[in-house]
Every structure is written in C-alpha cells, then in structure tokens.
Amino acid sequence: MADFGGVDGARVLADLNALRKIGAYRSGVHKPTFSEPHMRSLWWLVEQLQSAGLTAEIDGIGNVLGVTAKSGPKLLAGSHLESQNFAGWLDGPLGVVYALEAARIINSDPTTHAAVEVAAWCDEEGHFGHFLGSRSYIGAVSEADIDAARDRNSNRSMREAIESAGLAGRPRRHAERGRHIGYLEAHIEQGATLEGGDLKIGVVTSIVGIWQYRIAFTGEQNHAGTTNMAIRRDAGLALARFCVAIDDSFPGLCGPRTVWTTGSITLDPGAPSIIPGRAEMLFQIRDDDPAVILRLEERLRNIAAEVTAQGRVEVAVERIRTGMPAMMDVKFQEAIEAAGKALAGGRSLRMPSGAGHDAQILAAIMPAGMMFVPSIGGISHHWSENSADEDIVLGARVFVEACRRLLASI
Ligand code: GLV
Ligand code: MN
Ligand code: MN
C-alpha cells in the first residue's frame, strides 16, 4: 500500500528481500561479480524496471541501465547489486531498490514530465578492479583495461567472466552529456555515527579517496630447524615488523579521519617448517585529502628504505590504486537535508563517507549526491550487516522526496 508521497514501504522491503534470497548466505548474501546469483539479480532488476515502464538492459560490462522516454528533466539514481564475498544484503541493493521505487512513483506521475533513470553499476565491490562499471559509463575504462582485469580470488579473466555471463558482444553504454541533472545514490551508512546520535539520515558531504599498495618483502627461503636465528632472512617477520612500524608512525602524520588497513598477507611458500623467502601485503589508506595520503605514502617508502638498508630483507612498495576523493554537490546536500526535515523530523547529519561509492565516479561528469540510512551496530562487509525495517522505509520516503525536490528545482 502506498503511503506518503506514493512510497510503498512494504514493496521496498519485499524487493530487498527478493534480492536477499538470490545468493543467500546466512542472513546476508554471497554474490561475487558475474556469479550466477549476481547475474540473476541483474535480470531481476531488468524485469522490475520494465514493469515500471522503463526500457532496461544489461550492457557489455554488466551495468543495468533503465531509461525513460519522458521528455522532462532526468535524474540518474542507483548503486550496485554484487556483494563482497559472504557479506551483507543491503550494501548496494538498498540504493538500487530506492532508485527503482523513485522511478515507479515519479515516472508515472501525470503532473510532471520529470523522471528518474536507474542504474546498477557493475563491480563496485572491486572483484575485478575499481568501480569498473561506473568508470566504464563515464568513459574511463578501455578495452585493454577489460583485457587486463582478473578476478582477485579466482584469477579468472574478466573477458571470460563476461562471456560466461552471456554479455560478450554487447555494447557498453556511456553517459550522454547533459541528459541528467545529476546522480543520487542511497546507501547504508556502514558505520555507527547515525545510530549513535539517534539520527535517521546521513547527508554525505564528501567521499574518501582510496589508495592501495602492494608491498613485497624478499628474504631467503630456508629450513626452519637448521637455520639459526642470527642468520635468518625471514620475509614474514619483516612484514610483521613493517605493520608495527606503520602503526607507530602514522598517527603522528595522519589527518583526523585517516584510516589504514592491511587487508591481505601472503607468506611464500607458507609452510610451518620453512622460513618464508617472500611475503606480500595489500595495504590501503583512505582520506578525503590526497595531500595527507601522499604524506603517509612517503613515510611508507621511507620505512621500506630503512628495512632494505639493514641488508636482510628487501622491501618494494608499489602503488596499485589511486582513487581520488569527491565532493558531493551542495544543491544535492540541501535537497536531501530538506527532505529529511520534512519527513524525518530533521534527524539528519552532514557527514563524510569513509566508504567508496560509485557516486564519486559519477561526480566527475555531473553533480552527485549521497544519502545514508543507519546501520545496526555499524557492521558492514559482513553477512550480519542489517538496518531496521522502519529506517529502511523512512529512508525510501526521504530519498523519493529528495528526487522530487531536485527535479523540481530545474
Ligand atoms: C566499498 O565497498 C568500500 O570498500 O569502500
Ligand atoms: Mn556499496
Ligand atoms: Mn561495499
């Protein structure tokens, strides 16, 4: 049943639960990019968009785009449908379902020519790269980039994955300059700020830049029983000490919201009776000021040079991702805040996003905005991720109202 502004809260929850059933894992989902459940979710969306009167298709990189023939101003809205491995049900689908609901309501409203167009961007979660779907849409991904991309878990090539998903030969769709007044994305907060302040809506001001490094340690592989401690060149031990050195020195150099993470460690050959001759870690720094990240990167390189100079283990630091931060458009922030004032009693907060989102890619070519709803306990990128049903429904109302305000402001 439709409630305020036409939003049907039960329909929004039913849509999200339908997506949760596809690739269900415990209370979350497992939908790596181009997996069978991911593709089934994309086809589910195509069907819903068609029922809502949009022309919808999956393009050659796995983006779903739903477009309208309406003649008035158009707002682009969406998020993503793949998940991290064995992760949560709302990270991505929430923004897609809100966009779908907004399109259903606004596009069928006989009092306006304005419309919402819907996107589900492929691979936001970075199984094959970084924001490949939205970057393809803005024209920042070449065919050679696709040739080079490989699944971070299985090492399967992206070409092969696209082919087995049945998408080979399909054209990739690109943004039509001037078609949209901007891009709006909703997402769960994935942190505990809103919940902690008893707030309902996050108005995103900026999205962090994410820089990533491969740090390789080369020592000497040898016998764990016969090589005495004094002469070892243990790459694994050097890696562990490197992590401690980072944690000792970064706090004196970082900004108030900088975060850094060693998300993956590999020891080679990785056996109990062998001193590792090689070790590798994937390391990430996030901040909304690239100057801060550069300062930390310099420290990283200095620590590596100091360890190498000691002569036992050689350390090489390679930057493999340079994701720039993005500011969210002020008019979009105002529209979300005004919608929150009208429908959520003003319980909103302007806040930066520490997570990356496709909105930061779209912001390069059009005004972009983002809205958050509270996450229970701030948990995300884990299957237990959740939000209260009433917060999800309230968020949908605020989102649709923000869409209306933005479209009416043109
Ligand atoms: C996106 O999911 C991120 O890791 O920030
Ligand atoms: Mn997400
Ligand atoms: Mn995510």
CSV table of C-alpha atoms and ligand atoms in Angstrom, one decimal:
chain,number,residue,atom,x,y,z
A,1,MET,CA,0.0,0.0,0.0
A,2,ALA,CA,1.4,3.4,-1.0
A,3,ASP,CA,1.9,5.8,1.9
A,4,PHE,CA,3.2,9.4,2.0
A,5,GLY,CA,4.4,10.6,-1.4
A,6,GLY,CA,3.5,7.3,-3.0
A,7,VAL,CA,6.3,5.3,-1.4
A,8,ASP,CA,5.1,1.7,-0.8
A,9,GLY,CA,7.2,0.6,2.3
A,10,ALA,CA,6.1,-3.0,2.0
A,11,ARG,CA,7.1,-3.1,-1.6
A,12,VAL,CA,10.5,-1.7,-0.9
A,13,LEU,CA,11.1,-4.3,1.8
A,14,ALA,CA,9.7,-7.1,-0.4
A,15,ASP,CA,12.1,-6.0,-3.3
A,16,LEU,CA,15.1,-6.0,-0.9
A,17,ASN,CA,14.1,-9.4,0.5
A,18,ALA,CA,13.7,-10.8,-3.1
A,19,LEU,CA,17.3,-9.8,-3.8
A,20,ARG,CA,18.4,-11.2,-0.5
A,21,LYS,CA,17.0,-14.6,-1.5
A,22,ILE,CA,19.2,-14.7,-4.6
A,23,GLY,CA,22.6,-16.0,-3.4
A,24,ALA,CA,21.6,-16.1,0.2
A,25,TYR,CA,24.3,-16.8,2.7
A,26,ARG,CA,23.3,-16.9,6.4
A,27,SER,CA,21.4,-13.6,6.9
A,28,GLY,CA,23.4,-12.0,4.1
A,29,VAL,CA,24.4,-12.9,0.5
A,30,HIS,CA,27.3,-14.2,-1.5
A,31,LYS,CA,27.2,-12.5,-4.9
A,32,PRO,CA,30.7,-12.0,-6.5
A,33,THR,CA,30.7,-10.0,-9.7
A,34,PHE,CA,29.4,-12.1,-12.7
A,35,SER,CA,28.5,-15.1,-10.5
A,36,GLU,CA,25.2,-16.8,-11.2
A,37,PRO,CA,23.4,-15.1,-8.3
A,38,HIS,CA,24.8,-11.7,-9.3
A,39,MET,CA,23.5,-12.2,-12.9
A,40,ARG,CA,20.2,-13.4,-11.6
A,41,SER,CA,19.9,-10.2,-9.5
A,42,LEU,CA,20.6,-8.1,-12.6
A,43,TRP,CA,17.9,-9.9,-14.6
A,44,TRP,CA,15.5,-9.5,-11.7
A,45,LEU,CA,16.2,-5.7,-11.9
A,46,VAL,CA,15.7,-5.6,-15.7
A,47,GLU,CA,12.3,-7.2,-15.2
A,48,GLN,CA,11.3,-4.8,-12.4
A,49,LEU,CA,12.4,-1.8,-14.5
A,50,GLN,CA,10.4,-3.0,-17.5
A,51,SER,CA,7.3,-3.4,-15.3
A,52,ALA,CA,7.9,0.2,-14.2
A,53,GLY,CA,7.8,1.4,-17.8
A,54,LEU,CA,11.5,1.9,-18.3
A,55,THR,CA,13.5,0.4,-21.2
A,56,ALA,CA,16.1,-1.7,-19.5
A,57,GLU,CA,19.1,-3.8,-20.5
A,58,ILE,CA,22.4,-5.2,-19.2
A,59,ASP,CA,25.3,-3.6,-21.1
A,60,GLY,CA,28.6,-5.1,-22.2
A,61,ILE,CA,30.3,-4.6,-18.8
A,62,GLY,CA,27.4,-5.7,-16.7
A,63,ASN,CA,25.8,-2.4,-15.9
A,64,VAL,CA,22.0,-2.4,-15.8
A,65,LEU,CA,20.5,0.9,-17.1
A,66,GLY,CA,16.8,1.7,-17.1
A,67,VAL,CA,15.9,4.7,-19.3
A,68,THR,CA,12.7,6.5,-20.0
A,69,ALA,CA,11.1,8.2,-23.0
A,70,LYS,CA,9.8,11.1,-20.8
A,71,SER,CA,10.8,14.5,-22.1
A,72,GLY,CA,11.5,16.4,-18.9
A,73,PRO,CA,14.5,16.7,-16.6
A,74,LYS,CA,16.0,13.4,-15.7
A,75,LEU,CA,17.8,12.3,-12.5
A,76,LEU,CA,20.1,9.3,-12.6
A,77,ALA,CA,19.9,7.1,-9.4
A,78,GLY,CA,21.2,3.7,-8.4
A,79,SER,CA,24.0,1.7,-6.7
A,80,HIS,CA,25.2,-1.9,-7.2
A,81,LEU,CA,24.0,-5.5,-6.9
A,82,GLU,CA,27.1,-7.6,-6.5
A,83,SER,CA,28.4,-8.1,-2.9
A,84,GLN,CA,31.7,-8.7,-1.2
A,85,ASN,CA,32.2,-12.4,-0.6
A,86,PHE,CA,29.8,-13.8,2.1
A,87,ALA,CA,28.7,-10.3,3.0
A,88,GLY,CA,25.6,-8.2,3.7
A,89,TRP,CA,22.3,-7.9,1.9
A,90,LEU,CA,21.9,-4.1,1.9
A,91,ASP,CA,25.3,-2.9,0.7
A,92,GLY,CA,24.3,-1.9,-2.8
A,93,PRO,CA,20.7,-3.3,-3.2
A,94,LEU,CA,19.3,-0.6,-0.9
A,95,GLY,CA,20.3,2.2,-3.3
A,96,VAL,CA,19.1,0.2,-6.3
A,97,VAL,CA,15.7,-0.5,-4.8
A,98,TYR,CA,15.2,3.1,-3.7
A,99,ALA,CA,16.0,4.3,-7.2
A,100,LEU,CA,13.5,1.7,-8.6
A,101,GLU,CA,10.9,2.9,-6.2
A,102,ALA,CA,11.5,6.6,-7.1
A,103,ALA,CA,11.2,5.7,-10.8
A,104,ARG,CA,8.0,3.8,-10.3
A,105,ILE,CA,6.4,6.8,-8.5
A,106,ILE,CA,7.8,9.8,-10.3
A,107,ASN,CA,7.8,8.5,-13.8
A,108,SER,CA,4.1,7.5,-13.6
A,109,ASP,CA,3.1,10.9,-12.0
A,110,PRO,CA,0.9,12.6,-14.6
A,111,THR,CA,1.6,16.0,-13.1
A,112,THR,CA,5.3,16.1,-14.1
A,113,HIS,CA,7.5,15.4,-17.2
A,114,ALA,CA,10.4,14.8,-14.9
A,115,ALA,CA,11.8,11.3,-14.5
A,116,VAL,CA,14.2,9.1,-12.6
A,117,GLU,CA,16.5,6.7,-14.6
A,118,VAL,CA,18.0,3.8,-12.8
A,119,ALA,CA,21.5,2.2,-12.8
A,120,ALA,CA,23.1,-0.8,-11.1
A,121,TRP,CA,26.8,-0.4,-11.6
A,122,CYS,CA,28.9,-3.5,-12.1
A,123,ASP,CA,31.7,-4.5,-9.7
A,124,GLU,CA,31.6,-1.6,-7.2
A,125,GLU,CA,33.0,-4.1,-4.8
A,126,GLY,CA,36.1,-4.5,-6.8
A,127,HIS,CA,36.3,-8.2,-7.6
A,128,PHE,CA,37.9,-7.3,-10.9
A,129,GLY,CA,39.1,-3.8,-10.4
A,130,HIS,CA,37.9,-0.5,-9.0
A,131,PHE,CA,34.5,0.8,-9.9
A,132,LEU,CA,34.7,-0.7,-13.4
A,133,GLY,CA,31.0,-0.3,-14.2
A,134,SER,CA,30.6,3.3,-13.3
A,135,ARG,CA,34.0,4.2,-14.7
A,136,SER,CA,33.0,2.5,-18.0
A,137,TYR,CA,29.8,4.6,-18.1
A,138,ILE,CA,31.8,7.9,-17.8
A,139,GLY,CA,34.3,6.7,-20.5
A,140,ALA,CA,37.2,5.9,-18.2
A,141,VAL,CA,37.7,2.2,-19.0
A,142,SER,CA,39.3,1.0,-22.2
A,143,GLU,CA,39.0,-2.4,-23.9
A,144,ALA,CA,42.6,-3.0,-22.8
A,145,ASP,CA,41.6,-2.4,-19.2
A,146,ILE,CA,39.0,-5.1,-19.5
A,147,ASP,CA,41.5,-7.4,-21.1
A,148,ALA,CA,43.9,-6.9,-18.2
A,149,ALA,CA,41.3,-7.3,-15.4
A,150,ARG,CA,41.2,-10.5,-13.4
A,151,ASP,CA,39.1,-11.8,-10.5
A,152,ARG,CA,41.0,-11.2,-7.3
A,153,ASN,CA,40.0,-14.6,-5.9
A,154,SER,CA,39.9,-17.0,-8.8
A,155,ASN,CA,42.3,-15.1,-11.2
A,156,ARG,CA,39.7,-15.7,-13.9
A,157,SER,CA,39.9,-13.1,-16.7
A,158,MET,CA,37.1,-10.5,-16.9
A,159,ARG,CA,36.7,-11.3,-20.6
A,160,GLU,CA,36.0,-14.9,-19.8
A,161,ALA,CA,33.6,-13.9,-16.9
A,162,ILE,CA,31.7,-11.5,-19.3
A,163,GLU,CA,31.4,-14.3,-21.9
A,164,SER,CA,30.1,-16.9,-19.5
A,165,ALA,CA,27.7,-14.4,-18.1
A,166,GLY,CA,26.3,-14.1,-21.7
A,167,LEU,CA,27.3,-10.5,-22.2
A,168,ALA,CA,30.0,-10.9,-24.8
A,169,GLY,CA,29.5,-8.6,-27.8
A,170,ARG,CA,27.0,-6.3,-26.1
A,171,PRO,CA,27.9,-2.6,-26.4
A,172,ARG,CA,28.9,-0.7,-23.3
A,173,ARG,CA,26.7,2.2,-22.6
A,174,HIS,CA,28.2,5.6,-21.9
A,175,ALA,CA,26.9,8.8,-20.3
A,176,GLU,CA,25.1,11.1,-22.7
A,177,ARG,CA,26.4,14.5,-21.7
A,178,GLY,CA,23.6,16.8,-20.5
A,179,ARG,CA,21.0,14.0,-20.3
A,180,HIS,CA,20.9,14.0,-16.4
A,181,ILE,CA,20.6,16.8,-13.9
A,182,GLY,CA,22.8,14.7,-11.7
A,183,TYR,CA,23.3,11.4,-9.9
A,184,LEU,CA,21.8,10.5,-6.5
A,185,GLU,CA,22.7,7.3,-4.6
A,186,ALA,CA,21.4,6.0,-1.3
A,187,HIS,CA,23.4,3.5,0.9
A,188,ILE,CA,23.6,2.1,4.3
A,189,GLU,CA,26.0,4.1,6.4
A,190,GLN,CA,28.3,1.1,7.2
A,191,GLY,CA,29.4,2.9,10.4
A,192,ALA,CA,27.7,3.8,13.7
A,193,THR,CA,27.5,7.6,13.6
A,194,LEU,CA,23.8,7.8,12.8
A,195,GLU,CA,22.8,5.1,15.2
A,196,GLY,CA,24.9,6.6,18.0
A,197,GLY,CA,23.3,10.0,17.6
A,198,ASP,CA,19.7,8.6,17.2
A,199,LEU,CA,19.7,10.1,13.7
A,200,LYS,CA,17.9,8.8,10.6
A,201,ILE,CA,19.5,10.3,7.5
A,202,GLY,CA,23.2,11.0,6.6
A,203,VAL,CA,23.8,13.8,4.1
A,204,VAL,CA,27.1,12.9,2.5
A,205,THR,CA,29.5,15.9,2.1
A,206,SER,CA,32.5,14.1,0.6
A,207,ILE,CA,33.7,10.5,-0.3
A,208,VAL,CA,37.1,9.4,0.6
A,209,GLY,CA,40.0,8.7,-1.8
A,210,ILE,CA,41.3,5.2,-1.6
A,211,TRP,CA,44.9,4.4,-2.4
A,212,GLN,CA,46.2,0.9,-2.3
A,213,TYR,CA,49.7,-0.6,-2.3
A,214,ARG,CA,51.3,-4.0,-2.9
A,215,ILE,CA,54.3,-4.3,-0.5
A,216,ALA,CA,56.6,-7.1,-1.3
A,217,PHE,CA,59.3,-8.5,1.0
A,218,THR,CA,62.2,-10.6,-0.4
A,219,GLY,CA,64.4,-12.5,2.0
A,220,GLU,CA,65.7,-16.1,1.8
A,221,GLN,CA,63.8,-19.3,2.0
A,222,ASN,CA,65.5,-21.9,4.3
A,223,HIS,CA,65.0,-24.7,6.7
A,224,ALA,CA,63.1,-23.8,9.9
A,225,GLY,CA,65.0,-26.2,12.1
A,226,THR,CA,68.6,-25.9,10.9
A,227,THR,CA,68.9,-22.1,10.2
A,228,ASN,CA,69.8,-20.4,13.5
A,229,MET,CA,68.1,-17.1,14.4
A,230,ALA,CA,71.1,-14.9,13.9
A,231,ILE,CA,71.4,-15.6,10.1
A,232,ARG,CA,67.8,-15.8,9.0
A,233,ARG,CA,66.4,-13.5,6.3
A,234,ASP,CA,62.8,-14.1,7.2
A,235,ALA,CA,60.4,-12.1,4.9
A,236,GLY,CA,57.4,-12.9,7.1
A,237,LEU,CA,58.9,-11.5,10.2
A,238,ALA,CA,60.0,-8.3,8.3
A,239,LEU,CA,56.4,-7.9,7.1
A,240,ALA,CA,55.1,-8.2,10.7
A,241,ARG,CA,57.6,-5.6,11.9
A,242,PHE,CA,56.7,-3.4,9.0
A,243,CYS,CA,53.0,-3.4,10.1
A,244,VAL,CA,54.0,-2.4,13.6
A,245,ALA,CA,56.3,0.4,12.2
A,246,ILE,CA,53.3,1.8,10.3
A,247,ASP,CA,51.1,1.8,13.3
A,248,ASP,CA,53.8,3.5,15.4
A,249,SER,CA,54.5,6.3,12.9
A,250,PHE,CA,51.2,7.0,11.0
A,251,PRO,CA,49.3,8.6,14.0
A,252,GLY,CA,51.7,11.5,14.1
A,253,LEU,CA,51.3,12.2,10.4
A,254,CYS,CA,47.7,11.4,9.6
A,255,GLY,CA,44.5,13.6,9.4
A,256,PRO,CA,41.6,13.3,11.9
A,257,ARG,CA,39.7,10.7,9.8
A,258,THR,CA,42.5,8.9,8.0
A,259,VAL,CA,42.3,5.1,8.2
A,260,TRP,CA,44.7,2.4,7.0
A,261,THR,CA,44.3,-1.4,6.7
A,262,THR,CA,46.4,-4.4,5.9
A,263,GLY,CA,43.7,-6.5,4.3
A,264,SER,CA,45.7,-9.4,3.0
A,265,ILE,CA,49.0,-11.1,3.8
A,266,THR,CA,50.7,-13.9,1.9
A,267,LEU,CA,53.7,-15.8,3.1
A,268,ASP,CA,55.7,-17.8,0.4
A,269,PRO,CA,55.8,-20.7,0.5
A,270,GLY,CA,53.7,-20.6,3.6
A,271,ALA,CA,54.6,-23.8,5.4
A,272,PRO,CA,55.3,-24.5,9.1
A,273,SER,CA,58.8,-25.9,8.6
A,274,ILE,CA,60.0,-23.3,6.0
A,275,ILE,CA,61.3,-19.8,6.7
A,276,PRO,CA,59.3,-17.6,4.2
A,277,GLY,CA,61.6,-16.3,1.5
A,278,ARG,CA,58.9,-13.9,0.2
A,279,ALA,CA,56.0,-12.2,1.7
A,280,GLU,CA,53.4,-9.7,0.4
A,281,MET,CA,50.8,-7.5,1.9
A,282,LEU,CA,48.0,-5.5,0.3
A,283,PHE,CA,47.7,-2.2,2.2
A,284,GLN,CA,45.1,0.6,1.9
A,285,ILE,CA,45.0,4.2,3.0
A,286,ARG,CA,41.8,6.3,2.9
A,287,ASP,CA,41.3,10.0,3.4
A,288,ASP,CA,39.4,12.8,1.8
A,289,ASP,CA,42.7,14.9,1.4
A,290,PRO,CA,45.2,13.4,-1.2
A,291,ALA,CA,48.0,15.5,0.4
A,292,VAL,CA,47.5,13.6,3.7
A,293,ILE,CA,47.7,10.3,1.8
A,294,LEU,CA,50.8,11.4,-0.1
A,295,ARG,CA,52.5,12.3,3.2
A,296,LEU,CA,51.7,8.8,4.6
A,297,GLU,CA,52.9,7.2,1.3
A,298,GLU,CA,56.3,9.0,1.7
A,299,ARG,CA,56.6,7.5,5.2
A,300,LEU,CA,55.7,4.1,3.9
A,301,ARG,CA,58.5,4.4,1.3
A,302,ASN,CA,61.0,5.6,4.0
A,303,ILE,CA,60.2,2.7,6.3
A,304,ALA,CA,60.8,0.3,3.3
A,305,ALA,CA,64.1,2.0,2.5
A,306,GLU,CA,65.2,1.7,6.2
A,307,VAL,CA,64.4,-2.0,6.3
A,308,THR,CA,66.2,-2.6,3.0
A,309,ALA,CA,69.2,-0.7,4.1
A,310,GLN,CA,69.6,-3.1,7.1
A,311,GLY,CA,70.5,-5.7,4.4
A,312,ARG,CA,68.4,-8.7,5.4
A,313,VAL,CA,65.2,-8.3,3.6
A,314,GLU,CA,64.4,-6.1,0.6
A,315,VAL,CA,61.1,-4.2,0.6
A,316,ALA,CA,59.4,-2.9,-2.5
A,317,VAL,CA,56.3,-0.6,-2.3
A,318,GLU,CA,54.1,-0.4,-5.4
A,319,ARG,CA,51.0,1.9,-5.5
A,320,ILE,CA,48.3,-0.1,-7.4
A,321,ARG,CA,45.3,2.2,-6.9
A,322,THR,CA,44.9,6.0,-6.7
A,323,GLY,CA,41.2,6.7,-6.1
A,324,MET,CA,40.5,10.4,-5.8
A,325,PRO,CA,38.1,11.8,-3.2
A,326,ALA,CA,35.0,13.6,-4.4
A,327,MET,CA,32.9,16.4,-3.0
A,328,MET,CA,29.2,16.0,-3.1
A,329,ASP,CA,27.2,18.7,-4.8
A,330,VAL,CA,25.9,21.4,-2.4
A,331,LYS,CA,22.4,21.5,-4.0
A,332,PHE,CA,22.1,17.8,-3.6
A,333,GLN,CA,23.1,18.0,0.0
A,334,GLU,CA,20.4,20.7,0.5
A,335,ALA,CA,17.7,18.7,-1.2
A,336,ILE,CA,18.4,15.6,1.0
A,337,GLU,CA,18.5,17.7,4.1
A,338,ALA,CA,15.3,19.5,3.2
A,339,ALA,CA,13.6,16.1,2.6
A,340,GLY,CA,14.9,14.9,5.9
A,341,LYS,CA,13.5,18.0,7.6
A,342,ALA,CA,10.1,17.3,6.0
A,343,LEU,CA,9.9,13.6,6.6
A,344,ALA,CA,12.4,12.6,9.3
A,345,GLY,CA,11.9,15.4,11.8
A,346,GLY,CA,15.2,16.9,10.8
A,347,ARG,CA,17.1,14.0,12.3
A,348,SER,CA,19.9,14.2,9.7
A,349,LEU,CA,23.6,14.9,9.8
A,350,ARG,CA,26.1,16.1,7.2
A,351,MET,CA,28.9,13.7,7.2
A,352,PRO,CA,31.8,12.4,5.1
A,353,SER,CA,31.8,8.9,3.7
A,354,GLY,CA,34.7,6.7,4.7
A,355,ALA,CA,33.5,4.0,2.2
A,356,GLY,CA,34.0,4.3,-1.5
A,357,HIS,CA,30.9,4.6,-3.7
A,358,ASP,CA,30.0,4.9,-7.4
A,359,ALA,CA,28.8,8.5,-6.7
A,360,GLN,CA,32.4,9.6,-6.5
A,361,ILE,CA,33.0,8.4,-10.1
A,362,LEU,CA,29.8,10.0,-11.4
A,363,ALA,CA,30.8,13.2,-9.7
A,364,ALA,CA,33.5,13.6,-12.3
A,365,ILE,CA,30.9,14.3,-15.0
A,366,MET,CA,27.7,15.5,-13.3
A,367,PRO,CA,26.5,16.9,-9.9
A,368,ALA,CA,26.3,14.0,-7.5
A,369,GLY,CA,24.8,13.4,-4.0
A,370,MET,CA,24.6,10.6,-1.5
A,371,MET,CA,22.2,9.8,1.4
A,372,PHE,CA,22.8,7.3,4.2
A,373,VAL,CA,20.4,5.3,6.4
A,374,PRO,CA,21.6,3.9,9.8
A,375,SER,CA,23.4,0.6,10.0
A,376,ILE,CA,22.7,-1.6,13.1
A,377,GLY,CA,25.9,-1.6,15.2
A,378,GLY,CA,27.8,0.0,12.3
A,379,ILE,CA,28.5,-3.5,10.9
A,380,SER,CA,29.1,-4.0,7.1
A,381,HIS,CA,31.2,-6.1,4.7
A,382,HIS,CA,30.0,-9.0,6.9
A,383,TRP,CA,26.9,-11.2,6.5
A,384,SER,CA,25.3,-9.9,9.7
A,385,GLU,CA,25.0,-6.4,8.2
A,386,ASN,CA,21.5,-5.0,8.8
A,387,SER,CA,19.2,-2.0,9.2
A,388,ALA,CA,15.9,-1.6,11.0
A,389,ASP,CA,12.9,-2.1,8.6
A,390,GLU,CA,11.4,1.2,9.7
A,391,ASP,CA,14.7,3.0,9.0
A,392,ILE,CA,14.8,1.4,5.5
A,393,VAL,CA,11.2,2.6,4.8
A,394,LEU,CA,11.8,6.1,6.2
A,395,GLY,CA,15.0,6.3,4.1
A,396,ALA,CA,13.0,5.4,0.9
A,397,ARG,CA,10.5,8.2,1.6
A,398,VAL,CA,13.3,10.8,2.2
A,399,PHE,CA,15.1,9.5,-1.0
A,400,VAL,CA,12.0,9.9,-3.2
A,401,GLU,CA,11.2,13.3,-1.7
A,402,ALA,CA,14.9,14.4,-2.4
A,403,CYS,CA,14.5,13.2,-6.0
A,404,ARG,CA,11.3,15.2,-6.4
A,405,ARG,CA,12.9,18.4,-4.9
A,406,LEU,CA,16.0,18.1,-7.2
A,407,LEU,CA,13.8,17.5,-10.3
A,408,ALA,CA,11.5,20.4,-9.4
A,409,SER,CA,14.5,22.8,-8.8
A,410,ILE,CA,15.5,22.7,-12.5
B,1,GLV,C1,33.3,-0.1,-0.8
B,1,GLV,O1,32.6,-1.1,-0.6
B,1,GLV,C2,34.4,0.2,0.0
B,1,GLV,O2,35.2,-0.7,0.3
B,1,GLV,O3,34.5,1.4,0.5
B,2,MN,MN,28.3,-0.4,-1.6
B,3,MN,MN,30.7,-2.5,-0.1
